[in-house]
C-alpha atoms as an extended CHARMM CRD file, in Angstrom:
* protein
*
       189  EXT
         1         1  UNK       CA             20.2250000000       38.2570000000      -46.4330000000  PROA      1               0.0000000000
         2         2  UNK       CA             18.9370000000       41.5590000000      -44.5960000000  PROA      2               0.0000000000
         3         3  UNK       CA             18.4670000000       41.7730000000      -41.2010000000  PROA      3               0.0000000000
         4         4  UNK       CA             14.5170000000       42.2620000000      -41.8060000000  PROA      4               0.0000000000
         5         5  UNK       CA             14.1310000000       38.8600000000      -43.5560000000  PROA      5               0.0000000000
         6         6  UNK       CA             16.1880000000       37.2030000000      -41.2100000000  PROA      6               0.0000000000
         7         7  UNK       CA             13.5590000000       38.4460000000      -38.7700000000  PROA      7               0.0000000000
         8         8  UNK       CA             10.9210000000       37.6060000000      -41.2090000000  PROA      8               0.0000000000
         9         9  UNK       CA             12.4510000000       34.1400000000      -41.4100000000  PROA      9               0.0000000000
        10        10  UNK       CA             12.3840000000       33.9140000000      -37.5530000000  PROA      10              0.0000000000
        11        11  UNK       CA              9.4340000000       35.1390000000      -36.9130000000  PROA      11              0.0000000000
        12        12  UNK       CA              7.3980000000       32.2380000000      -39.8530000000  PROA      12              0.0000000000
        13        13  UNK       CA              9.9230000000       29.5970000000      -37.2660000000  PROA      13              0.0000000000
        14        14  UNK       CA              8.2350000000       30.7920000000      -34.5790000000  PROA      14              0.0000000000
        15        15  UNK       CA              4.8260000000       30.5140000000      -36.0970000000  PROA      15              0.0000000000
        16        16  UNK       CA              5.4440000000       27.1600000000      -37.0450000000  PROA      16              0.0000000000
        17        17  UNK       CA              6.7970000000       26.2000000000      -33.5960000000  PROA      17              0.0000000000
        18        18  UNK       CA              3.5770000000       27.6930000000      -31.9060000000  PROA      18              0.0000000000
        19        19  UNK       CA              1.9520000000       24.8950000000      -34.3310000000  PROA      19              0.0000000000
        20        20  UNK       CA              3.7410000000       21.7690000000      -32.6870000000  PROA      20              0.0000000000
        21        21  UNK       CA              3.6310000000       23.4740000000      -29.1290000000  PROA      21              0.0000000000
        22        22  UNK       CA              0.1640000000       22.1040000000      -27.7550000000  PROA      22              0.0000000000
        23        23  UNK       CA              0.3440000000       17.3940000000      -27.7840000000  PROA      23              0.0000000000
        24        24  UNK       CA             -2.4350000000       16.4550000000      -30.1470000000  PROA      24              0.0000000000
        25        25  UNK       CA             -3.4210000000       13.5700000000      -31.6090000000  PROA      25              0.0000000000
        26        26  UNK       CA             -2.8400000000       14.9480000000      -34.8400000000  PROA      26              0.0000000000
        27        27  UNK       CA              0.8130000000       15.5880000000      -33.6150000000  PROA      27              0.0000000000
        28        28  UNK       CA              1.5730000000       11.6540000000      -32.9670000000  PROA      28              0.0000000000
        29        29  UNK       CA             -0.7790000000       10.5190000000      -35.9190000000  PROA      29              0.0000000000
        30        30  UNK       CA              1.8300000000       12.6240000000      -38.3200000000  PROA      30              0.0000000000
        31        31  UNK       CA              4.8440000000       12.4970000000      -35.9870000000  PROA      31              0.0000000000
        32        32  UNK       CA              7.4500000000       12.1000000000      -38.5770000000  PROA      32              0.0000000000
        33        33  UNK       CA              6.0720000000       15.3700000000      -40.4580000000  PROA      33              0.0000000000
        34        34  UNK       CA              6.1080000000       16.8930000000      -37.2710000000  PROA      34              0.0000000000
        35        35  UNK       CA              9.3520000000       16.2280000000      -36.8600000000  PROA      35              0.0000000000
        36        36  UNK       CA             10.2630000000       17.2750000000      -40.2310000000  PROA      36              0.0000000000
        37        37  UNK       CA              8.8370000000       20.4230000000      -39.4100000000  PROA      37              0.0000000000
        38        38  UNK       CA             10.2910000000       20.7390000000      -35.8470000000  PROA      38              0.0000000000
        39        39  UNK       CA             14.1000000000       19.9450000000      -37.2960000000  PROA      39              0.0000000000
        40        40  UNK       CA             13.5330000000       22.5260000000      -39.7600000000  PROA      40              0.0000000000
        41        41  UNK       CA             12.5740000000       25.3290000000      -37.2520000000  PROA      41              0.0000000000
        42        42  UNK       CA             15.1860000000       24.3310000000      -35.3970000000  PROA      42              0.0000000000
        43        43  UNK       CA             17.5920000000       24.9280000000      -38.2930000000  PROA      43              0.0000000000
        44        44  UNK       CA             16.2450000000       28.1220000000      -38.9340000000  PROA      44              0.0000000000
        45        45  UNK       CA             16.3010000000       29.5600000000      -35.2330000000  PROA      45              0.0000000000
        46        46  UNK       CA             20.2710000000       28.3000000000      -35.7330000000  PROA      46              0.0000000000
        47        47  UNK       CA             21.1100000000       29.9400000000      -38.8040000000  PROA      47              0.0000000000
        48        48  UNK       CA             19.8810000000       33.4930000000      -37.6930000000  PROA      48              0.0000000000
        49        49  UNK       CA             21.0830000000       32.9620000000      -34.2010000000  PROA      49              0.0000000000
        50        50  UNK       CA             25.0850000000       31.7740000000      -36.0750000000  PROA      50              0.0000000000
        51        51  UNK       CA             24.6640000000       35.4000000000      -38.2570000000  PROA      51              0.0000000000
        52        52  UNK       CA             23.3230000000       37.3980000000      -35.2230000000  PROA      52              0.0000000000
        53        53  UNK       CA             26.4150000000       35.7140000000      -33.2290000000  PROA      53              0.0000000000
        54        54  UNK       CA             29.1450000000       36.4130000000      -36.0540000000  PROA      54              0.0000000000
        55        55  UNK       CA             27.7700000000       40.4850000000      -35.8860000000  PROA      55              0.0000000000
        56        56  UNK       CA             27.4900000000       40.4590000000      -32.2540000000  PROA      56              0.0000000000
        57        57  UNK       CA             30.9390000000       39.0430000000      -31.8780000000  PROA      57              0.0000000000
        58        58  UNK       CA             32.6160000000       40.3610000000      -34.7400000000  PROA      58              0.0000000000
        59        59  UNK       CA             34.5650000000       37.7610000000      -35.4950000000  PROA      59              0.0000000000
        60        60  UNK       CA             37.6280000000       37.3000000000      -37.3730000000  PROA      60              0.0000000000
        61        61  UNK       CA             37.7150000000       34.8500000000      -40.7850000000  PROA      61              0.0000000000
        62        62  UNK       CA             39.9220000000       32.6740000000      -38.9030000000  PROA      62              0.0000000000
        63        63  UNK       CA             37.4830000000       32.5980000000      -35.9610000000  PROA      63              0.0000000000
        64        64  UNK       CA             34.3570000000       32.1760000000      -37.9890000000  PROA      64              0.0000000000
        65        65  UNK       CA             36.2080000000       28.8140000000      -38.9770000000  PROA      65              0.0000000000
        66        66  UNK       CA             37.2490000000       27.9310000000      -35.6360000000  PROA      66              0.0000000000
        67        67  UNK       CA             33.8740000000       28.6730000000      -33.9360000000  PROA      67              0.0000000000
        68        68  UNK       CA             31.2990000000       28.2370000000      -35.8720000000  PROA      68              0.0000000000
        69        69  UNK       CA             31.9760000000       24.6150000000      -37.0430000000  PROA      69              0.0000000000
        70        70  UNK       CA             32.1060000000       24.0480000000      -33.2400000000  PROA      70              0.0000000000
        71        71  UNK       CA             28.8030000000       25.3960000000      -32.5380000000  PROA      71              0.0000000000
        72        72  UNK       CA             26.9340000000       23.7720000000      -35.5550000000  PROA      72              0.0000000000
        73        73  UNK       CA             28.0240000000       20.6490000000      -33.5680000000  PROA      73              0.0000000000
        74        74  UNK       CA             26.5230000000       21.6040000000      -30.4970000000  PROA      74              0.0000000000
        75        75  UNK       CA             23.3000000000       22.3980000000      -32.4130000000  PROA      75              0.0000000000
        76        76  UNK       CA             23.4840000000       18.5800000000      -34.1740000000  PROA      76              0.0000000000
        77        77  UNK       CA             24.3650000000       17.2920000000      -30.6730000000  PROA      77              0.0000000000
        78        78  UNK       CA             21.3480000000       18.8380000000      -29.2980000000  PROA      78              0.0000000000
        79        79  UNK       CA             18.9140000000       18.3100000000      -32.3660000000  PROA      79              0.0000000000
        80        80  UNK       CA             19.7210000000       14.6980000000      -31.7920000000  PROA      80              0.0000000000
        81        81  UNK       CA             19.7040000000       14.4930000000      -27.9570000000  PROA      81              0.0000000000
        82        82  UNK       CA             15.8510000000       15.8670000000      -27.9580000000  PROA      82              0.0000000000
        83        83  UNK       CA             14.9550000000       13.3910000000      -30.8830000000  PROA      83              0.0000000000
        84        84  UNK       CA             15.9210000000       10.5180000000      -28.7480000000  PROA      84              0.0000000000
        85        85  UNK       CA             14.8140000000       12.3040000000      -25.6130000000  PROA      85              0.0000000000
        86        86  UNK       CA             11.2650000000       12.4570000000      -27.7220000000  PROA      86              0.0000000000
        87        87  UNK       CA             11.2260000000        9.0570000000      -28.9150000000  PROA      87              0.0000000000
        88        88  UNK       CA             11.5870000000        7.9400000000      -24.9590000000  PROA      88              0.0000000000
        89        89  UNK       CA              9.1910000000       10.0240000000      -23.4940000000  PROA      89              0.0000000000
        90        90  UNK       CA              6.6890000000        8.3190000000      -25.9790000000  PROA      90              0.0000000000
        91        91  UNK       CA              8.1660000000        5.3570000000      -24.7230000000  PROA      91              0.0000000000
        92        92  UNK       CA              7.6650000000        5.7790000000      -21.1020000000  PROA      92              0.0000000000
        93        93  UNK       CA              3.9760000000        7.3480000000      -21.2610000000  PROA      93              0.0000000000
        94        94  UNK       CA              3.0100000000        4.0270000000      -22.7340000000  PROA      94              0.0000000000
        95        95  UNK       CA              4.5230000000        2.1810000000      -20.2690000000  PROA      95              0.0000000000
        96        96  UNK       CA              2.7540000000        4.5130000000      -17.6880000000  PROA      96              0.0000000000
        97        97  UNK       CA             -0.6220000000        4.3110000000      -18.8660000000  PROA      97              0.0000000000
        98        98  UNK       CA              0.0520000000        0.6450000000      -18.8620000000  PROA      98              0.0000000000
        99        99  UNK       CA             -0.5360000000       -0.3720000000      -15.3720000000  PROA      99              0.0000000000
       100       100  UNK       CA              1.0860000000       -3.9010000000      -16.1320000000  PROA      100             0.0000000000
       101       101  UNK       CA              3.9690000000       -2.2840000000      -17.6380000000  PROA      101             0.0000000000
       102       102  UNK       CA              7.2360000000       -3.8310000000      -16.0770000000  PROA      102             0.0000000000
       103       103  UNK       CA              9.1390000000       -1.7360000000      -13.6440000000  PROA      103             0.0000000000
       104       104  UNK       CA             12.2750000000       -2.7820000000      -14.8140000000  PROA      104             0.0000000000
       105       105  UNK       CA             11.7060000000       -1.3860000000      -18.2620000000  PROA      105             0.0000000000
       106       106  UNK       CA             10.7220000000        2.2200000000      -16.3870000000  PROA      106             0.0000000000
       107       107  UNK       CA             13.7500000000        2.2430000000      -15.0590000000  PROA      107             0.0000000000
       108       108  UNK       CA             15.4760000000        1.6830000000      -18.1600000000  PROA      108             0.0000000000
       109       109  UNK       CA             13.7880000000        4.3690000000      -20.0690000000  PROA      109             0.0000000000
       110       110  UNK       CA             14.7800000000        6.7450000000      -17.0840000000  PROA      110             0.0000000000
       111       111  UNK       CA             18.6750000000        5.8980000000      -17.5050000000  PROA      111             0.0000000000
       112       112  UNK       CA             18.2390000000        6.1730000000      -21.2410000000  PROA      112             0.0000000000
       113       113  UNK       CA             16.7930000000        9.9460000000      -19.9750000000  PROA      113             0.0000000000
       114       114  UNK       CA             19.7530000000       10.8410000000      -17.8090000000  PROA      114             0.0000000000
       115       115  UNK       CA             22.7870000000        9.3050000000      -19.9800000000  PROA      115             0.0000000000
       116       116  UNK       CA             21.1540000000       11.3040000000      -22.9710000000  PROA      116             0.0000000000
       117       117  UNK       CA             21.3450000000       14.7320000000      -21.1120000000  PROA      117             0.0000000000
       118       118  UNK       CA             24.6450000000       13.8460000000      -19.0210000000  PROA      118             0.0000000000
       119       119  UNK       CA             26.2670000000       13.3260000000      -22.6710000000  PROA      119             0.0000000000
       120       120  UNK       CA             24.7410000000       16.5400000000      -24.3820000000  PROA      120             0.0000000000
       121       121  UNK       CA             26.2210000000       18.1640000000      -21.0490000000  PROA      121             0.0000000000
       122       122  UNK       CA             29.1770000000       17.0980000000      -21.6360000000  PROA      122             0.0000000000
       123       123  UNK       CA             29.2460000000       18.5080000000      -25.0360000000  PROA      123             0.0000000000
       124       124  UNK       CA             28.2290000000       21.7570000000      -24.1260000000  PROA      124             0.0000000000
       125       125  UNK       CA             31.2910000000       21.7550000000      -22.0000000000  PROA      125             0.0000000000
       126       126  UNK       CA             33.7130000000       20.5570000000      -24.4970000000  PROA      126             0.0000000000
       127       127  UNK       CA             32.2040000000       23.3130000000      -26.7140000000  PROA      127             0.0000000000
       128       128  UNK       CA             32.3820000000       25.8930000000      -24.3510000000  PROA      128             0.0000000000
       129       129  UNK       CA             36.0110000000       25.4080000000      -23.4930000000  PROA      129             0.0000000000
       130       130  UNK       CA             36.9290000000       24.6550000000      -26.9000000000  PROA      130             0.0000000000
       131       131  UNK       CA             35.1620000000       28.2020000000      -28.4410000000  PROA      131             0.0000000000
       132       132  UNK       CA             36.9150000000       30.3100000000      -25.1270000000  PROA      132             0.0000000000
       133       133  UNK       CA             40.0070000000       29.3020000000      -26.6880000000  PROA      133             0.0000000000
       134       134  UNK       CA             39.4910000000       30.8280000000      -30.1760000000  PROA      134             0.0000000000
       135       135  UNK       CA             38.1440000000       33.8310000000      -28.6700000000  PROA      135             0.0000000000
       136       136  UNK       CA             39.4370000000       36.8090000000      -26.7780000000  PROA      136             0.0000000000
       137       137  UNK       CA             38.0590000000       37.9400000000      -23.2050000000  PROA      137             0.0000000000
       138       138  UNK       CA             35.8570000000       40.7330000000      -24.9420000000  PROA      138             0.0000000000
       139       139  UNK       CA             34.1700000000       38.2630000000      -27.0550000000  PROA      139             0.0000000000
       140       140  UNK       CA             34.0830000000       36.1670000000      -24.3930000000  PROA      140             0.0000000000
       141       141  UNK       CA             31.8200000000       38.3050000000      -22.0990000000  PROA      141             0.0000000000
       142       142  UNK       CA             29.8350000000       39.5620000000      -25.5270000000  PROA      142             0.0000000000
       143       143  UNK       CA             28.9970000000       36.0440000000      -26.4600000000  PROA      143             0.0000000000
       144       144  UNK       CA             27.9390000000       34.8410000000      -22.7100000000  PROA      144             0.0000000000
       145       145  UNK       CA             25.4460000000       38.4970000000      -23.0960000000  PROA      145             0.0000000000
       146       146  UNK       CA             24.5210000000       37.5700000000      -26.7120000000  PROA      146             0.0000000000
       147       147  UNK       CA             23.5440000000       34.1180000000      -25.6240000000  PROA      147             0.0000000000
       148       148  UNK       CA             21.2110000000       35.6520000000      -22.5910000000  PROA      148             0.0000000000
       149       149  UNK       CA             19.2720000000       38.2650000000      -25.3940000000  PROA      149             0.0000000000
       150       150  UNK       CA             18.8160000000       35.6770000000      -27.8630000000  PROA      150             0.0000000000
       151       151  UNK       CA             16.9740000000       33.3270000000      -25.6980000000  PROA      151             0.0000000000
       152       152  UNK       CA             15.1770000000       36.3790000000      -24.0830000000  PROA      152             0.0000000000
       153       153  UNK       CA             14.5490000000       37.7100000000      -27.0270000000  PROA      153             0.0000000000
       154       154  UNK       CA             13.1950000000       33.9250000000      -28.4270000000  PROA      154             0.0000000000
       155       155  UNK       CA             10.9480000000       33.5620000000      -25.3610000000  PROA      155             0.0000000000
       156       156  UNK       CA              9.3120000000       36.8880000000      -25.9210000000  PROA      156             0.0000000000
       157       157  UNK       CA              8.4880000000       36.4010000000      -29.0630000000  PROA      157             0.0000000000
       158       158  UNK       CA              7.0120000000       32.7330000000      -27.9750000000  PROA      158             0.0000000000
       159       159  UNK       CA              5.4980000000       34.8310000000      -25.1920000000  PROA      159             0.0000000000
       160       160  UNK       CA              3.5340000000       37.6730000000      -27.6280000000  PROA      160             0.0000000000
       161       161  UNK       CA              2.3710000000       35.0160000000      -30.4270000000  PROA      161             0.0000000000
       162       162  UNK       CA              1.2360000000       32.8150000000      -27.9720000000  PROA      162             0.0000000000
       163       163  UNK       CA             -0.9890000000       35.6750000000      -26.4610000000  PROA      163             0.0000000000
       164       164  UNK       CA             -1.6440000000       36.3360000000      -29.8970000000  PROA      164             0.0000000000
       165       165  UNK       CA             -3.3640000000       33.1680000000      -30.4310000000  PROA      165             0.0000000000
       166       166  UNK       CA             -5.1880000000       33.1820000000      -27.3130000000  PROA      166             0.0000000000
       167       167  UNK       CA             -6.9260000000       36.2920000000      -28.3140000000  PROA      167             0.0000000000
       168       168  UNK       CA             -7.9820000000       34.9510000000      -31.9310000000  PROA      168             0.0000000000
       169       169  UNK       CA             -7.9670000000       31.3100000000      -30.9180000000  PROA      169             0.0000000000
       170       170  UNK       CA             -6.9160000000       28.7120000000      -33.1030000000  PROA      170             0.0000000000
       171       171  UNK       CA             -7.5110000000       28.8300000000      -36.6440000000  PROA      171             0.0000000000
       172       172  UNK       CA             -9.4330000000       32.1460000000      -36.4010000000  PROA      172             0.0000000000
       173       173  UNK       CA             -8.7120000000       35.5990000000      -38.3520000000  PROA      173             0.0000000000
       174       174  UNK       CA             -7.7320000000       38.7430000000      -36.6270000000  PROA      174             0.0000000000
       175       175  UNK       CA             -9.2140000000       40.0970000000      -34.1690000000  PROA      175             0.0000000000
       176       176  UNK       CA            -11.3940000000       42.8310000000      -35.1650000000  PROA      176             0.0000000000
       177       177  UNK       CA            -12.3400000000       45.9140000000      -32.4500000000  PROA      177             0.0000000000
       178       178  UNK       CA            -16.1840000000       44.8690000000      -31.6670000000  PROA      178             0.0000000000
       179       179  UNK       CA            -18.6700000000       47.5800000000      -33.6970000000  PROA      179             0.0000000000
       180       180  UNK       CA            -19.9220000000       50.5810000000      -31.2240000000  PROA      180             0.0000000000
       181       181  UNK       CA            -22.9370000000       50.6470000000      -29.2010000000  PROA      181             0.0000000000
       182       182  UNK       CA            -24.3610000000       47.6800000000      -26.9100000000  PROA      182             0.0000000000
       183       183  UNK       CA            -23.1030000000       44.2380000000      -27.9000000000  PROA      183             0.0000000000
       184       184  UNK       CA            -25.3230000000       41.7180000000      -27.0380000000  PROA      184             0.0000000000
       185       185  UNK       CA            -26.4510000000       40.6150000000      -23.3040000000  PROA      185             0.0000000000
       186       186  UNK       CA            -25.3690000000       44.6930000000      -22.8510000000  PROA      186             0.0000000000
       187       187  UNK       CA            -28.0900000000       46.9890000000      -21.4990000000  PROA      187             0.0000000000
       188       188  UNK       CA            -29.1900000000       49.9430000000      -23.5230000000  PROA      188             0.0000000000
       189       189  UNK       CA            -28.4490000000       53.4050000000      -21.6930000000  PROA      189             0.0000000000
């Protein structure tokens, strides 16, 4: 695939995401489409971030299959980590807007919370050691500089469509320029 309809593919992931960014009602009436949807952005954002990584780093056949295995790992580890992590938040904002809720069970929910991310840490470390190993210093340094622009580079484009939207609103068309002369509420000169 070109580089343009990678971007193309990106950039329809991105306007999906911006779909399931704001909690609505709809969101938890359909939450297993939702989720659907938000495993398959997440998929997508992968893939062109694994072929912008393979350019960036230009790395050897016997890298690719050192490396990349390791890192589609880390991306299941982490697609599954925020799945649970979701499925407990909705968890504990019951039990919060439940002012009978027991205490105990709180607490549980928390430590659920913390084991979750202390084990995807953990990952991210074995992954990170493991992928130094296959690579040389160069690459090294390239991929902790590719990592930094990708997730600038993802957070600017959240950034502009979500600015986007805010000028159109939800739902609405374009934004055309307003015709010439006084709009309304605007004195005549």
């Amino acid at each position: 695939m070109t580089e343009n309809r990678w971007k193309k593919g990106v950039g329809l992931a991105l306007i999906a995401l911006m779909s399931l960014a704001p909690p609505t009602a709809r969101a938890f009436a359909a939450g297993e489409e939702d989720e659907s949807m938000r495993e398959d952005l997440a998929e997508t954002i992968e893939i062109y971030m694994m072929a912008r990584m393979k350019r960036s780093l230009a790395l050897t056949d016997e890298q690719e299959r050192k490396v990349l295995p390791q890192v589609e790992d880390l991306f299941s580890s982490r697609r599954e980590a925020n799945h649970k992590r979701r499925l407990i938040s909705m968890k504990l904002r019951v039990l919060l807007e439940d002012e009978t809720s027991n205490d105990q069970e709180i607490v549980g929910l928390i430590d659920q919370l913390e084991e979750i991310d202390t084990q995807l840490h953990q990952k991210e470390m074995k992954v990170r050691t493991e992928t130094r190993s296959s690579l040389t210093p160069r690459q090294q340094a390239r991929f902790i500089m590719f990592q930094e622009r990708f997730r600038q580079e993802m957070q600017e484009r959240l950034r502009r469509m979500q600015q986007n939207e805010g000028l159109r609103g939800p739902g609405v068309g374009p934004r055309r320029t307003p015709p010439p002369g006084p709009g309304p509420g605007r004195p005549r000169r």
